[in-house]
XYZ file of C-alpha atoms in Angstrom:
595
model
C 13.432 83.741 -3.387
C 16.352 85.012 -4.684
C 19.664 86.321 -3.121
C 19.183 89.231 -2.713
C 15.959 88.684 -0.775
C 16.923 86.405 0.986
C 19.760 88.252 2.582
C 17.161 91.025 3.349
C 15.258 88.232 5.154
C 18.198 87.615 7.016
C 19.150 91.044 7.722
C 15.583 91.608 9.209
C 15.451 89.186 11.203
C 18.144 90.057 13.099
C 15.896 92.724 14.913
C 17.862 94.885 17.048
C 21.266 96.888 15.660
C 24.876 95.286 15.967
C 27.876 96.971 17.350
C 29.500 96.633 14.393
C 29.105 96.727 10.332
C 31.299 95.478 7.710
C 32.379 98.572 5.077
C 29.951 97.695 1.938
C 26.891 97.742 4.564
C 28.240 100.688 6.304
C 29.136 102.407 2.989
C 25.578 101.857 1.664
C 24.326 102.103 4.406
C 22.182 99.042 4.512
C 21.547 96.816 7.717
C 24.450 94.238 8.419
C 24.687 90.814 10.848
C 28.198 91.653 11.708
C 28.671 88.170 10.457
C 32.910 86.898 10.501
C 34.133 86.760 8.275
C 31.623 87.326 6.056
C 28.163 88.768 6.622
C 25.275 87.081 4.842
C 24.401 90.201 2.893
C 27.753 90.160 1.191
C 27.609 86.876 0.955
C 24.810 86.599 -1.078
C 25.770 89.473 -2.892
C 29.131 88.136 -3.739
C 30.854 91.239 -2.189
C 33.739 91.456 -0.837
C 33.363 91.511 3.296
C 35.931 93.453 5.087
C 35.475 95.058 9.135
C 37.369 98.634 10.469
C 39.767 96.569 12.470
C 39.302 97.869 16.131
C 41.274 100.889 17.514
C 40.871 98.943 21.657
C 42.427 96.029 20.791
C 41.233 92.972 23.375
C 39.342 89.823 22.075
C 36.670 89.860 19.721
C 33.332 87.726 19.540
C 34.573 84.444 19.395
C 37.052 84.485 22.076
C 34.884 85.995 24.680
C 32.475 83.423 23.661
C 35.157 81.070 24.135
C 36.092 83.003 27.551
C 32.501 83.027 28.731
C 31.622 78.912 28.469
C 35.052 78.351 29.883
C 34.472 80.634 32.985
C 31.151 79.358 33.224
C 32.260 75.456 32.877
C 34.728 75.540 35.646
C 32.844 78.205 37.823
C 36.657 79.668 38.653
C 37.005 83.308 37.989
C 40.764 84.170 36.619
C 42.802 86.669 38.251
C 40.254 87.043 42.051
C 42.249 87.896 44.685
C 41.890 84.870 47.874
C 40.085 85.868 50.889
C 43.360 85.645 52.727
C 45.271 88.557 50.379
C 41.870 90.665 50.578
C 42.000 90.534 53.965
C 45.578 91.383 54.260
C 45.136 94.253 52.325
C 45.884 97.720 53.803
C 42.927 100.692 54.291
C 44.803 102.337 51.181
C 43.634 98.954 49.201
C 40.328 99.240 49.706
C 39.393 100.863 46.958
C 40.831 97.841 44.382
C 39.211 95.345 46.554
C 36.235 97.105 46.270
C 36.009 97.568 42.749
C 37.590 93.782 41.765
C 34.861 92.466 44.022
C 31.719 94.430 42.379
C 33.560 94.173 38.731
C 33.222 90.228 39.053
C 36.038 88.684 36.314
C 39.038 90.850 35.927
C 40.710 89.289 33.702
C 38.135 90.724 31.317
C 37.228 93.725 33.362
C 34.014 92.072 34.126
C 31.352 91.021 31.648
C 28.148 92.828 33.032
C 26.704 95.289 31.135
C 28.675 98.397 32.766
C 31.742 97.224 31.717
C 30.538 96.152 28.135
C 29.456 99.868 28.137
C 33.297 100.828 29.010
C 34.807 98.368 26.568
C 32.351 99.457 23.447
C 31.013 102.319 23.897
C 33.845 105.002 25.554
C 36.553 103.725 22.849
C 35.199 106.568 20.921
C 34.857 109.039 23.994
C 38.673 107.842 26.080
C 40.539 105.798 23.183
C 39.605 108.525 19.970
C 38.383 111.675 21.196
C 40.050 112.414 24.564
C 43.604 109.195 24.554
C 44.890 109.630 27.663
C 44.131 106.053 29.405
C 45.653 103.004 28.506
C 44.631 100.902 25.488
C 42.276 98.223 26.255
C 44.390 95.296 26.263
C 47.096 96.917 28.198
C 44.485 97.996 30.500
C 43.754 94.896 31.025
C 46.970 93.322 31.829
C 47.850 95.874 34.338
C 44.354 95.526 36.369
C 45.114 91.702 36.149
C 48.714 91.753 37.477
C 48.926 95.580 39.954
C 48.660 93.678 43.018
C 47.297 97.045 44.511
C 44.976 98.357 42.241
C 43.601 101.259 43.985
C 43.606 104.082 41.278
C 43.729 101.727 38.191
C 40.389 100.279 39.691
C 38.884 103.706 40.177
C 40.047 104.633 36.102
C 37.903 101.433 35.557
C 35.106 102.351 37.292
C 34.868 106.255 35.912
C 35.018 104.156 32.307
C 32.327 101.960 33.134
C 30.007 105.474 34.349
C 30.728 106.995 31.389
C 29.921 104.394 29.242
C 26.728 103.639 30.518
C 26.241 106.945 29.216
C 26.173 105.762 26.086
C 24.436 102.136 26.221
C 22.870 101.862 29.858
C 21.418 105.032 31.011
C 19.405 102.778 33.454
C 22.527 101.748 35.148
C 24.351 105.824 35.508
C 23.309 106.408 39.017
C 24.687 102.935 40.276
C 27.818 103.254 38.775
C 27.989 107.037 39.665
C 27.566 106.254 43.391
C 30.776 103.934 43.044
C 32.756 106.224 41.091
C 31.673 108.762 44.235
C 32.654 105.967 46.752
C 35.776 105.285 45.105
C 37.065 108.968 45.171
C 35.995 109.354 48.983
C 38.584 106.067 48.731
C 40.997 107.281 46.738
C 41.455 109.780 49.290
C 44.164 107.479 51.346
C 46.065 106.289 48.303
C 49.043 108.322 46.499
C 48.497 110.495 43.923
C 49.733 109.062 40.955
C 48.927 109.377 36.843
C 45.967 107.427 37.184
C 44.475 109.460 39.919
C 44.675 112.517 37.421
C 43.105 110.394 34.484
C 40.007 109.852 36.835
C 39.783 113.206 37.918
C 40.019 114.381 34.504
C 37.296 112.017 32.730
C 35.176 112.120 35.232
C 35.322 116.030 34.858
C 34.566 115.684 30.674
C 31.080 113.705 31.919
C 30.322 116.188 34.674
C 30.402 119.133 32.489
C 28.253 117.805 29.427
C 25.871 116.543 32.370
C 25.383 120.181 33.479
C 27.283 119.852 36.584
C 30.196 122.495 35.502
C 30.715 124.000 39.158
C 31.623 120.083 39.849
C 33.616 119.369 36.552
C 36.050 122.540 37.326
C 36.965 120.968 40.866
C 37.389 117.387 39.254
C 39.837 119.420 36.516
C 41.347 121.725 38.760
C 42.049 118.198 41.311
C 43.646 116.676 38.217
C 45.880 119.716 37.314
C 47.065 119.528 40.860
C 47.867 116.092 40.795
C 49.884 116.355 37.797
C 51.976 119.797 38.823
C 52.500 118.193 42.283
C 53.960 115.074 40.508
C 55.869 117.479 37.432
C 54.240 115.542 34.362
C 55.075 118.647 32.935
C 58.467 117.792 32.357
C 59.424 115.249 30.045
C 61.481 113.061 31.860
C 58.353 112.021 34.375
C 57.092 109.826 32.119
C 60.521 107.945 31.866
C 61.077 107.791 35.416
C 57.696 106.560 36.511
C 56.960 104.453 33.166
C 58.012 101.217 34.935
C 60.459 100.902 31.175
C 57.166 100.248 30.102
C 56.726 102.650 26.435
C 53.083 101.975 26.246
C 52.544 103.330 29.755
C 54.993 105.828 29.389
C 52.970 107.747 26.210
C 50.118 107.128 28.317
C 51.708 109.504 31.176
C 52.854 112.006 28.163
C 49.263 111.518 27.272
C 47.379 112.577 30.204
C 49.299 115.689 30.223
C 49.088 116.774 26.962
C 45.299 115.816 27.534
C 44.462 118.121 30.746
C 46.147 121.262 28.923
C 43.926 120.536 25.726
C 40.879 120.339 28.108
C 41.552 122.956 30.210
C 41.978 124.894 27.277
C 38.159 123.727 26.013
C 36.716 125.124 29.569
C 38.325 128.302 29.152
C 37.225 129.167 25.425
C 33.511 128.179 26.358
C 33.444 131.163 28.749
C 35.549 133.303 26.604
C 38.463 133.921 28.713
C 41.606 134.921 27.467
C 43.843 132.364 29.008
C 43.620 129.477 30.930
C 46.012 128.058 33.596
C 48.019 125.817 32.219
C 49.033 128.039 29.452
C 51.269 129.607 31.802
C 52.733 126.649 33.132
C 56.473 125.811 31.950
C 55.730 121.875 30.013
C 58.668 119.990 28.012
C 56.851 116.839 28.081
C 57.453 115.182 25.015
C 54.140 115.027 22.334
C 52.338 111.768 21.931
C 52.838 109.359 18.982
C 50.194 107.821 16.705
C 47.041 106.479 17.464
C 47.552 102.828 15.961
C 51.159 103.116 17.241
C 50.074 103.469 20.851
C 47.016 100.738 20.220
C 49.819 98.778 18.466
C 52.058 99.483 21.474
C 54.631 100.080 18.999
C 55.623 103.500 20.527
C 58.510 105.137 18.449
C 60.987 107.697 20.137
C 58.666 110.818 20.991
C 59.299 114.157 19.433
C 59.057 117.375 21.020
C 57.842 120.314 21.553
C 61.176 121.824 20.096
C 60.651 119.739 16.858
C 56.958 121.085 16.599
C 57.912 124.595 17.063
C 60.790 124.394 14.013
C 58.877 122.324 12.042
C 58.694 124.790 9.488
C 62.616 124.288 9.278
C 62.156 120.302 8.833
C 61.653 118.713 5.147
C 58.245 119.359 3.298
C 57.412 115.709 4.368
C 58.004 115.748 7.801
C 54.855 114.785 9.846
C 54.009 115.181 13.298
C 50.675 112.914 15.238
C 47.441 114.086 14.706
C 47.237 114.248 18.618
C 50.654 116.766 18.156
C 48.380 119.098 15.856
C 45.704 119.016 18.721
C 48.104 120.040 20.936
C 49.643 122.821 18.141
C 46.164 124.266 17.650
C 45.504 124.706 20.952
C 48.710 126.368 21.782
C 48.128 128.539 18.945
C 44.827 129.040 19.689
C 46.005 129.726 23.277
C 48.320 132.391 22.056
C 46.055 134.319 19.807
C 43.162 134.603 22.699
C 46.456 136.065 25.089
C 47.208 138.451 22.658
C 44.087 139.882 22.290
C 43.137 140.366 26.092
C 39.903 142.201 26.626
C 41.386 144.752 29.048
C 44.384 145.238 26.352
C 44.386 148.508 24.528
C 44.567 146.784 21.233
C 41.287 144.673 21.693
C 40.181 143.617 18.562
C 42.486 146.156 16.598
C 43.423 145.493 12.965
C 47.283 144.585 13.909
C 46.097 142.155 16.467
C 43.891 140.334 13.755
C 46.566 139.929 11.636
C 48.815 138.398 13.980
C 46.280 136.061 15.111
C 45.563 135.636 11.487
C 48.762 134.569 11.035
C 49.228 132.282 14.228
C 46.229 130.436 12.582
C 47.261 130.063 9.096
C 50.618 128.975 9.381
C 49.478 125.830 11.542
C 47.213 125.449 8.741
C 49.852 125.870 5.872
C 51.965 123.511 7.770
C 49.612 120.967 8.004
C 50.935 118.339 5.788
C 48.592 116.556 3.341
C 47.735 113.519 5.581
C 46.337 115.374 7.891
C 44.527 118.021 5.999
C 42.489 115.416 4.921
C 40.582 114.162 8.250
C 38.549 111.406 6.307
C 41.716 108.373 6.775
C 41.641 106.015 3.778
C 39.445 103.044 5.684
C 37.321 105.608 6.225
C 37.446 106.025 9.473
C 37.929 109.966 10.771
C 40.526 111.074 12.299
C 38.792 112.279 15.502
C 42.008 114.536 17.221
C 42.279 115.969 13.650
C 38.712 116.357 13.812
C 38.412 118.388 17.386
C 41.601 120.574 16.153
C 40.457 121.658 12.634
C 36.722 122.228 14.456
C 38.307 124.574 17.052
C 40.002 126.507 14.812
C 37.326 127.434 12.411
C 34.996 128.267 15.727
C 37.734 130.784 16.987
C 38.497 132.086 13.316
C 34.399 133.008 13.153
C 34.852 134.493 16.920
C 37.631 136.498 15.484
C 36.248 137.835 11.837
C 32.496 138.106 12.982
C 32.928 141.340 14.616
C 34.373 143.198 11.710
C 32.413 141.403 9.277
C 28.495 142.268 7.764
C 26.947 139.416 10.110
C 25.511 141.116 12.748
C 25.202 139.978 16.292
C 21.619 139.487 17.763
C 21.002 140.141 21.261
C 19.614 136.877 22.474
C 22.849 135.426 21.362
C 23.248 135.648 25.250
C 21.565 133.033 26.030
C 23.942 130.651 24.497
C 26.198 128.949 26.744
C 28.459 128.519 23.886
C 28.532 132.119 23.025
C 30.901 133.794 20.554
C 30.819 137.248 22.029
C 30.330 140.952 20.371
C 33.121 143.217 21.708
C 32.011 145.684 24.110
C 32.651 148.372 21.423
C 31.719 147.869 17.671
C 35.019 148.124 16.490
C 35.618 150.487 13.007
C 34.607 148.604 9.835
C 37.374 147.992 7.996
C 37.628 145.426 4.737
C 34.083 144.138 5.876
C 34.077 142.119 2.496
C 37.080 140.141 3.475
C 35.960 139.889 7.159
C 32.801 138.363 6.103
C 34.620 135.774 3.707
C 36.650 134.412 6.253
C 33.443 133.649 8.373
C 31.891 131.882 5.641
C 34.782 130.140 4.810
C 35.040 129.057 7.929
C 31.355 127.761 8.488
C 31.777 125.991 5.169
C 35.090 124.124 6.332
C 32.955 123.469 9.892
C 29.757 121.687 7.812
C 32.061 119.839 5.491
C 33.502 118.383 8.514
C 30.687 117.271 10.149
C 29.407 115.379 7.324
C 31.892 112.621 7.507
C 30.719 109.079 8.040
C 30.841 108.868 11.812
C 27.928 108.796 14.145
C 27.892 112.338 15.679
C 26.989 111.003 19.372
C 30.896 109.369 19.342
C 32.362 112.920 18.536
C 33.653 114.653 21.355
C 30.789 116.595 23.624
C 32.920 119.582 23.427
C 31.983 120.176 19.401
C 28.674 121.411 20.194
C 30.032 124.532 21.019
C 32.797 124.814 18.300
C 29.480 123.923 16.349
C 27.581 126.482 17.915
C 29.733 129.555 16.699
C 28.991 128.015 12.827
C 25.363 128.087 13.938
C 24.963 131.574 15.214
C 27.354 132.835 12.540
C 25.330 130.933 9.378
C 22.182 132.124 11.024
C 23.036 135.686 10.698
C 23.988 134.927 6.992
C 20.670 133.798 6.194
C 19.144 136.474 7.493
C 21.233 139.482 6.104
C 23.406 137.909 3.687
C 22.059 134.926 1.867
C 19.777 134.897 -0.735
C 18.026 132.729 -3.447
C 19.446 129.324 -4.135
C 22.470 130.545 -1.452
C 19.462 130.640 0.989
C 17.691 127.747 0.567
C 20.900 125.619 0.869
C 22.210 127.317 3.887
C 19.004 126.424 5.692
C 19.447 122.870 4.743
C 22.756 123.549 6.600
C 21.455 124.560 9.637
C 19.665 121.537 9.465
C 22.461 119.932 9.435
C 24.229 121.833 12.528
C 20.871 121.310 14.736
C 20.919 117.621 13.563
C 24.460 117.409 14.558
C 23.850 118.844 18.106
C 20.435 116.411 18.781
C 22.614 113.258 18.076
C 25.193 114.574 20.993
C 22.520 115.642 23.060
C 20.902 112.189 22.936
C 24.105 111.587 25.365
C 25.120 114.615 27.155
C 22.357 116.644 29.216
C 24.104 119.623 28.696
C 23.940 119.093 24.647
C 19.934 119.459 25.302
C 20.378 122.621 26.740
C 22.835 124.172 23.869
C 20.281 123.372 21.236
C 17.181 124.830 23.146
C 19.546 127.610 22.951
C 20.139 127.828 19.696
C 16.698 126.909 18.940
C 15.186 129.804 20.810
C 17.721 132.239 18.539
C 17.256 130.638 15.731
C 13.116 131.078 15.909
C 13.770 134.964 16.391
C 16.263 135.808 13.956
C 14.140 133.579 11.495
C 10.811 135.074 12.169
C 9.110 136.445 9.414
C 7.858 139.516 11.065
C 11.528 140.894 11.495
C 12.448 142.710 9.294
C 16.031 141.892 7.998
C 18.768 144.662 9.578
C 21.337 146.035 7.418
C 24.352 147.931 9.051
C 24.674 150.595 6.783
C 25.595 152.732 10.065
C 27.506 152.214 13.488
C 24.076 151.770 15.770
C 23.774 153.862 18.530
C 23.846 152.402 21.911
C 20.991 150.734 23.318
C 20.606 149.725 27.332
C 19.630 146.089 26.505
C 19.899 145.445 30.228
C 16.338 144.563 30.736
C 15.846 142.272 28.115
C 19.073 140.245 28.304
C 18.559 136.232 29.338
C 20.713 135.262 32.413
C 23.933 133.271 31.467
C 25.432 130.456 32.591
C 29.047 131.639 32.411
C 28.391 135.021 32.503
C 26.591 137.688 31.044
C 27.821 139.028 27.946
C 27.826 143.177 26.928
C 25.606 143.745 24.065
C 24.822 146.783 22.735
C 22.720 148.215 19.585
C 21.209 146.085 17.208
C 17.538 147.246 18.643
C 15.479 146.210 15.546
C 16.547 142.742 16.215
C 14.536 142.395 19.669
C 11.373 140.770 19.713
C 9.737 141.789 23.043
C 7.156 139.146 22.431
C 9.765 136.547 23.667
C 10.045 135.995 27.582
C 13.254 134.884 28.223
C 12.426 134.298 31.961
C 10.438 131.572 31.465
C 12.502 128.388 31.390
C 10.195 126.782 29.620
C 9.633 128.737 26.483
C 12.933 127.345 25.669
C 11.425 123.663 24.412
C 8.473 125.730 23.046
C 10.303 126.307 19.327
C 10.109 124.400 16.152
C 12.381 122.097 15.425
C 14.539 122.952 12.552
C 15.953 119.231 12.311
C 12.275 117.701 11.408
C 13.112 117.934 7.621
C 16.967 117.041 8.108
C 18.127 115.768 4.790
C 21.540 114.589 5.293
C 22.316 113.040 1.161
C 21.261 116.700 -0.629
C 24.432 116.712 -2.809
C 24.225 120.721 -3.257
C 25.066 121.434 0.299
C 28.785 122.374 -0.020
C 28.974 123.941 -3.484
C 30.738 127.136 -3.726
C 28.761 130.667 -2.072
């Protein structure tokens, strides 16, 4: 047998997947052992073996091995409390005694399978896509050495739910009933930074599990906490930071991290402004991600140096976390200026101010973090979420003027990018239209990069879902041809994109029936294809328009695009559509050549 066999042998005969892959196996995507410091396939191959270093920190393999037979030889377990401090403990330490005692070890936050979930498994949700809690090693040492844990052991325990999201569905309800008990705890302790971190996680896994009503009292518990305790003001995090930088930029953090989110809320059900737009913040912005994993936390910038950046040197660079922020606030400001109940709605000079707001954070982007693809090849999630919301509210903005019609059971989206109540006067519908499609196009290029779409953050499916409705209206009335065929393969590509989140968040399932159910109208081949060579006259759509989530949406005209033989009103004709991701071909190289 030769090499190359045999490490195929090998490689299936591991069985089941590894957490990890080295780059050649990743890159080639070929199975890996996850051998160190080699794996056998490069070794037999004569490759050169190299691993992603980890963005949590903590130990790896060996020395948890190591940890394991030396716990398990000595039958002592580091870092438990004695019976004599847990019983000294006051009421408002119940809730750390609680959670040390089912957690088992703390000195590695305990080794069942919950907490392997929370170590693993979240770094992509809380360390990459939403950085507000403490890096895993730091983590660590604080739960080890805070005599009274209270909080810190509650942040533990929301971890541990949410990552048996991910790895051990089996195990959600029993951790969910002691992140429930540990609130009803929590309620004696303090409010303090950590307090707001729970309420605020916990809040990102009750919305994408369909409990929104929930997920806006967890948020709007985790605002107040923060207000009350002014982590809106920049020198919070030095006076409560223990001199401790890492936990410091984790304060700055959880700030910057509830007005991002809060902002995410608001632009799924299209409101103009949100609450803590309005709220007076000088909290300084967040560094680097390696730099807080390193704990090498250089001397925060601020807002101020943001906001006249375009005064700094053409090198200057700001954290891809201070873009996220940037975006949103620019984002923030272009949705405020363009009120619904404004007189200017949707008017030419308002779209070219928000036009504006939008491009120059784009223009200033410098070139590090245009690119969102880092050079290990590992993406650049806050980058990711920032340059994704963007695009989605540059379609919302441009689709209205442009030739891509709306289609009345776009109100059945949760997600929905809304028609105006008025069809506003067309106006340069050539350029309107471009700056959708240029915007879909920068959308699918992004979510091609090499990442597993389940670790993105749950609150792309919706900046996804404006590229979706948007490109399906192109293929309908727009496309043609070879432009056609490859802009199905791209919807492909969206719905594949939304069934690998949706394998994690409930609420993911219910966005794609959505689009699904759209999708199979606007496609069908017995409607005919609308063009809008006229303003259509108004049409009471009242009777025919699905109930929505968030609220119902004003749509009006566009007649010839109804298909009474759909019944909304049945929940389950929602699962009843063809899947568009059965023929998902994720390596066609034509995908993202020029329109």
């Amino acid at each position: 047998m030769n090499p190359e066999d045999q490490s195929l042998a090998a490689a299936k005969a591991l069985g089941g997947r590894v957490s990890v892959a080295c780059l050649p196996c990743r890159n080639r995507h070929v199975r890996c052992d996850a051998q160190q410091p080699i794996c056998i396939r490069c070794s037999s191959e004569g490759r050169t073996c190299q691993y992603v270093k980890s963005r949590r920190g903590g130990l790896n393999r060996a020395r948890l091995a190591e940890r394991r037979r030396a716990r398990n030889g000595d039958g002592a377990v580091a870092g438990s409390p004695s019976d004599a401090s847990a019983e000294s403990r006051s009421p408002g330490q119940a809730v750390g005694q609680d959670y040390r005692a089912t957690g088992g070890n703390s000195s590695t936050l305990s080794q069942e399978p919950s907490a392997r979930a929370s170590e693993s498994e979240t770094s992509d949700l809380e360390g990459e896509c939403h950085p507000c809690a403490l890096p895993q090693q730091k983590l660590q040492q604080y739960y080890e050495k805070t005599p009274e844990q209270g909080s810190l052991a509650l942040l533990v325990a929301v971890m541990r739910f949410i990552g048996s999201l991910y790895s051990f569905p089996d195990l959600t309800p029993q951790l969910q009933d002691k992140v429930t008990e540990g609130f009803q705890a929590a309620r004696k302790l303090a409010p303090d930074p950590f307090l707001a971190q729970c309420h605020l996680l916990y809040s990102i896994s009750l919305y994408w599990s369909t409990e929104k009503v929930k997920a806006r009292e967890e948020i709007d518990t985790a605002i107040g906490i923060a207000l009350n305790l002014g982590m809106n003001h920049c020198q919070f995090a030095s006076e409560h930071g223990r001199g401790d930088a890492v936990l410091e930029e984790s304060f700055r953090r959880t700030w910057w991290q509830l007005f991002c989110i809060d902002a995410y809320y608001a632009a799924i059900k299209r409101l103009p402004t949100f609450s803590l737009c309005e709220v007076n913040t000088d909290t300084d912005l967040p560094c680097e991600e390696d730099e807080y994993e390193s704990g090498s936390i250089p001397t925060p910038k601020t807002l101020e140096d943001f906001d006249t950046r375009e005064f700094g040197p053409e090198n200057q660079s700001f954290s891809s976390f201070a873009y996220l922020i940037g975006a949103t606030r620019s984002i923030a400001l272009a949705l405020s200026a363009g009120a619904p109940d404004a007189s200017n709605w949707l008017s030419p000079k308002t779209i070219a101010e928000v036009d504006a707001i939008i491009d120059g954070w784009f223009l200033l982007l410098p070139k590090s973090k245009r690119e969102v693809l880092k050079e290990d090849n590992v993406v650049d999630e806050l980058m990711f979420q920032a340059q994704m919301a963007v695009h989605a509210n540059l379609i919302a903005l441009h689709r209205p003027f442009s030739k891509l019609p709306f289609h009345p059971l776009e109100g059945v989206s949760s997600c929905l990018v809304e028609p105006p109540k008025r069809l506003p006067v067309k106006d340069s519908e050539a350029a309107h239209t471009q700056r959708c499609l240029q915007s879909i196009e920068a959308q699918l290029q992004l979510l091609v990069l090499p990442a597993q779409p389940c670790r993105r953050s749950p609150f792309t499916v919706c900046m996804t879902a404006a590229c979706s409705h948007t490109l399906l209206a192109a293929i309908k009335v727009h496309f043609s041809g070879r432009q056609l065929a490859v802009a199905r393969h791209q919807l492909r590509l969206v719905v594949g994109y939304i069934r690998a989140l949706a394998k994690v968040w409930p609420q993911g399932v219910k966005n794609l029936d959505e689009i699904q159910i759209i999708a199979q109208e606007i496609l069908s081949r017995k409607n005919e294809s609308p063009r809008r060579t006229a303003t259509p006259e108004k049409v009471n759509v009242n009777s025919q328009k699905p109930s929505v989530v968030d609220g119902a949406p004003c749509i009006e005209g566009l007649d010839n695009w109804i298909n009474p033989a759909i019944t909304l009103e049945n929940p389950d004709s929602l699962s009843s559509y063809w899947n568009f991701s059965n023929d998902f071909q994720p390596d066609i190289p034509i995908w993202f050549s020029s329109y």
